[in-house]
Amino acid sequence: MEYRKLGNTDLELSVITHGAFAIGGNMWGGNEKQDSIHSIHASLDHGVTSIDTAPFYGFGLSEEMIGEAIKGKDRSKIQLLTKFGLVWDGSNNGKGEFFFDAEEDGKKIPVYKFASKENIIKEVEESLKRLKTDYIDLLQLHWPDSTTPIGETMEALEILIQQGKIRTAGVSNYSVEQMEEANKTLKLASNQVSYSMLNRAIENDLAPYSLENNSGIIVYSPMERGLLTGKYFKESQLKENDHRNGYFSQFDLHKVKTFLDKIEPIAQEKGATLSQLVLRWTTLQPAITVVLAGARNAQQAIENAKALSFDLSQEELNFINAELAQL
């Protein structure tokens, strides 16, 4: 495993970080509790020291399972990354920005973006309780909230840092303009954004900005929710309530399959899977600090961790990039 410092902070994270969205179950067709906990243990056993979650993942369930999974572990050797700013329990009293309707047990649950100072303080206390810890290594705003001034959100984060409840602060899904506004109040450690072989938009603006300003980039959805594993083309049956049924429709699946077929020989030469090759390529892109990799069981967690067991030559990177240009 490799480890990198996040932006201008002293927080060091494992380059492959355990992404804990899927183990929450909601939107992913459910998951077995023991499989989820075993996935975390397997990650830790194979050098992955960082775990990224959010209150919204499973409506608190993901954080709770992480708290259970790390019980008895050396907390100083584990970095917990969580978020705030998505409210689903009605505690926002109609305030904030409506995001979308989630579903649980067939019921619609309205989710709001809400990043007020009061709400942040409240959410952090709830997260600390679920995670069974007294501090969070990196606290991130989950999505921008247009109804709350960015300065107010940053001031709350600054207070939490001073109180020792969080080590450092970041955001997620922020534009360059929003980063600039936030940094007037608080120097952010990072921005967590969507990035993959099929989605490289941040290379136009956010990546150069982050390099210039020594700000970390944490990548989510590097596998495009499993599409780039290649498994979908062999086992294309997804559960009816799996959100990926609609998500995958945005891509030209024939071109994606052709691309994966062309790069698979590189993975085979490395004794690696397609998933590991895709993850490794992602870790080697400029400005990328950390790559989140989801795992629903121990086997997937181990496979993700081993994506750092090999390297790619410049010639191999050039070949992959040339094939990507054909998509």
Coordinates of C-alpha atoms in Angstrom, one line a residue, residues 2-205:
E2 CA 1.1 3.6 -0.6
Y3 CA 0.2 6.6 1.6
R4 CA -0.1 10.2 0.7
K5 CA -0.6 13.4 2.7
L6 CA -3.8 15.2 2.0
G7 CA -3.3 18.7 0.6
N8 CA -1.5 21.0 3.0
T9 CA -2.3 19.0 6.1
D10 CA -0.4 16.4 8.1
L11 CA -3.2 13.8 7.6
E12 CA -1.8 10.8 5.8
L13 CA -4.3 8.5 4.0
S14 CA -3.9 5.2 2.2
V15 CA -4.0 5.8 -1.6
I16 CA -6.8 3.2 -1.8
T17 CA -9.4 4.1 0.7
H18 CA -12.3 1.9 1.7
G19 CA -15.5 3.5 0.3
A20 CA -18.4 2.6 2.5
F21 CA -21.4 3.7 0.5
A22 CA -22.4 0.3 -0.7
I23 CA -22.3 -1.3 2.7
G24 CA -25.0 1.0 3.9
G25 CA -27.3 -0.9 1.6
N26 CA -29.7 1.8 0.4
M27 CA -29.6 2.3 -3.4
W28 CA -27.4 -0.8 -3.8
G29 CA -29.9 -3.6 -3.4
G30 CA -29.0 -4.2 0.2
N31 CA -26.0 -5.9 1.9
E32 CA -25.3 -8.5 4.6
K33 CA -24.1 -7.0 7.9
Q34 CA -21.3 -9.5 8.5
D35 CA -20.1 -9.2 4.9
S36 CA -19.9 -5.5 5.4
I37 CA -17.9 -5.7 8.6
H38 CA -15.6 -8.4 7.2
S39 CA -14.9 -6.1 4.2
I40 CA -13.7 -3.4 6.6
H41 CA -11.5 -5.9 8.5
A42 CA -10.0 -7.2 5.3
S43 CA -9.2 -3.7 4.2
L44 CA -7.4 -2.9 7.4
D45 CA -5.5 -6.2 7.3
H46 CA -4.2 -5.4 3.8
G47 CA -2.9 -1.9 4.5
V48 CA -5.9 0.2 3.8
T49 CA -6.0 2.5 6.8
S50 CA -8.6 5.0 5.6
I51 CA -12.4 4.6 5.5
D52 CA -14.8 7.0 3.9
T53 CA -18.5 7.1 4.8
A54 CA -21.4 9.5 5.3
P55 CA -24.5 9.7 7.5
F56 CA -26.7 9.3 4.4
Y57 CA -25.2 5.9 3.6
G58 CA -27.9 3.5 4.9
F59 CA -29.4 6.4 6.9
G60 CA -26.7 6.0 9.6
L61 CA -26.1 2.3 9.1
S62 CA -22.8 2.6 7.3
E63 CA -21.3 4.7 10.1
E64 CA -22.7 2.3 12.8
M65 CA -21.1 -0.7 11.1
I66 CA -17.8 1.0 10.8
G67 CA -18.0 1.9 14.5
E68 CA -18.6 -1.8 15.3
A69 CA -15.9 -3.0 12.9
I70 CA -13.1 -0.9 14.4
K71 CA -14.0 -1.6 18.0
G72 CA -10.9 -2.7 19.7
K73 CA -8.6 -1.6 16.9
D74 CA -5.8 1.0 17.4
R75 CA -7.8 4.2 16.5
S76 CA -4.6 6.2 15.9
K77 CA -3.8 4.0 12.9
I78 CA -7.2 4.4 11.3
Q79 CA -8.4 7.5 9.5
L80 CA -12.2 8.0 9.5
L81 CA -13.6 10.3 6.8
T82 CA -17.2 11.2 7.0
K83 CA -19.6 13.9 5.8
F84 CA -22.5 16.1 6.7
G85 CA -25.1 18.2 5.0
L86 CA -27.7 15.7 3.7
V87 CA -30.7 15.6 6.0
W88 CA -33.5 13.0 5.6
D89 CA -35.1 12.8 9.0
G90 CA -37.1 16.1 8.9
S91 CA -34.8 17.8 11.5
N92 CA -34.2 20.6 9.0
N93 CA -37.8 21.7 9.4
G94 CA -38.2 22.4 5.7
K95 CA -35.0 24.5 5.5
G96 CA -32.2 23.8 3.1
E97 CA -32.3 22.8 -0.6
F98 CA -34.4 19.8 -1.7
F99 CA -32.2 17.2 -3.3
F100 CA -34.2 14.1 -4.2
D101 CA -36.5 11.5 -2.8
A102 CA -34.7 8.4 -1.5
E103 CA -36.6 5.2 -0.8
E104 CA -36.6 2.8 2.1
D105 CA -39.0 -0.1 2.5
G106 CA -41.0 1.2 -0.4
K107 CA -41.5 4.7 1.2
K108 CA -40.2 7.9 -0.3
I109 CA -37.9 9.9 2.0
P110 CA -37.2 13.5 1.0
V111 CA -33.5 14.4 1.2
Y112 CA -32.3 18.0 1.7
K113 CA -28.9 19.6 1.3
F114 CA -28.5 21.6 4.5
A115 CA -25.2 23.0 5.7
S116 CA -26.1 25.5 8.4
K117 CA -23.8 26.0 11.4
E118 CA -26.4 24.5 13.8
N119 CA -27.0 21.5 11.6
I120 CA -23.3 20.8 11.2
I121 CA -22.7 20.8 14.9
K122 CA -25.7 18.4 15.4
E123 CA -24.6 16.0 12.6
V124 CA -21.1 15.7 13.9
E125 CA -22.3 14.7 17.4
E126 CA -24.5 12.0 15.8
S127 CA -21.6 10.8 13.6
L128 CA -19.2 10.6 16.5
K129 CA -21.8 8.5 18.4
R130 CA -22.4 6.1 15.5
L131 CA -18.7 5.7 14.8
K132 CA -17.9 5.2 18.5
T133 CA -15.1 7.7 18.4
D134 CA -14.3 11.1 19.9
Y135 CA -12.9 12.7 16.7
I136 CA -13.2 12.5 12.9
D137 CA -10.0 12.7 10.8
L138 CA -11.6 14.4 7.8
L139 CA -15.1 16.0 7.9
Q140 CA -16.5 16.8 4.4
L141 CA -19.5 18.8 3.2
H142 CA -21.4 16.1 1.2
W143 CA -23.0 18.5 -1.4
P144 CA -23.1 22.3 -1.8
D145 CA -26.2 23.9 -0.2
S146 CA -27.3 27.0 -2.1
T147 CA -29.4 28.2 0.9
T148 CA -26.5 28.5 3.3
P149 CA -23.6 31.0 2.9
I150 CA -20.4 29.1 2.3
G151 CA -18.7 31.3 4.9
E152 CA -21.2 30.1 7.6
T153 CA -20.4 26.5 6.8
M154 CA -16.7 27.1 6.9
E155 CA -16.9 28.9 10.2
A156 CA -18.6 25.9 11.8
L157 CA -15.9 23.6 10.5
E158 CA -13.3 25.9 11.9
I159 CA -15.0 25.7 15.3
L160 CA -15.0 21.9 15.2
I161 CA -11.3 21.9 14.4
Q162 CA -10.6 24.1 17.4
Q163 CA -12.7 21.9 19.6
G164 CA -10.7 18.8 18.5
K165 CA -13.8 17.0 17.2
I166 CA -12.4 17.0 13.7
R167 CA -8.7 17.0 12.6
T168 CA -9.3 18.7 9.3
A169 CA -12.1 19.7 6.9
G170 CA -12.9 19.2 3.3
V171 CA -15.8 19.4 0.9
S172 CA -17.3 17.2 -1.8
N173 CA -18.7 18.1 -5.2
Y174 CA -17.4 21.7 -5.1
S175 CA -16.6 23.7 -8.1
V176 CA -13.4 25.8 -8.4
E177 CA -15.4 28.9 -7.7
Q178 CA -16.9 27.4 -4.5
M179 CA -13.4 26.2 -3.4
E180 CA -12.1 29.8 -3.8
E181 CA -15.0 31.2 -1.8
A182 CA -14.6 28.6 1.0
N183 CA -10.8 29.2 1.2
K184 CA -11.4 32.8 2.1
T185 CA -12.6 31.6 5.5
L186 CA -10.9 28.2 6.0
K187 CA -8.1 26.5 4.0
L188 CA -9.7 23.3 2.9
A189 CA -7.8 20.0 2.9
S190 CA -9.6 18.4 0.0
N191 CA -12.5 18.1 -2.5
Q192 CA -14.1 14.7 -3.0
V193 CA -15.4 14.5 -6.6
S194 CA -16.5 12.0 -9.2
Y195 CA -13.7 10.9 -11.5
S196 CA -13.1 7.9 -13.7
M197 CA -11.8 6.7 -17.1
L198 CA -15.3 7.6 -18.4
N199 CA -15.6 10.9 -16.5
R200 CA -12.5 13.1 -16.6
A201 CA -14.2 16.6 -16.5
I202 CA -12.1 17.7 -13.5
E203 CA -9.0 17.6 -15.6
N204 CA -10.1 20.8 -17.2
D205 CA -10.3 23.0 -14.1

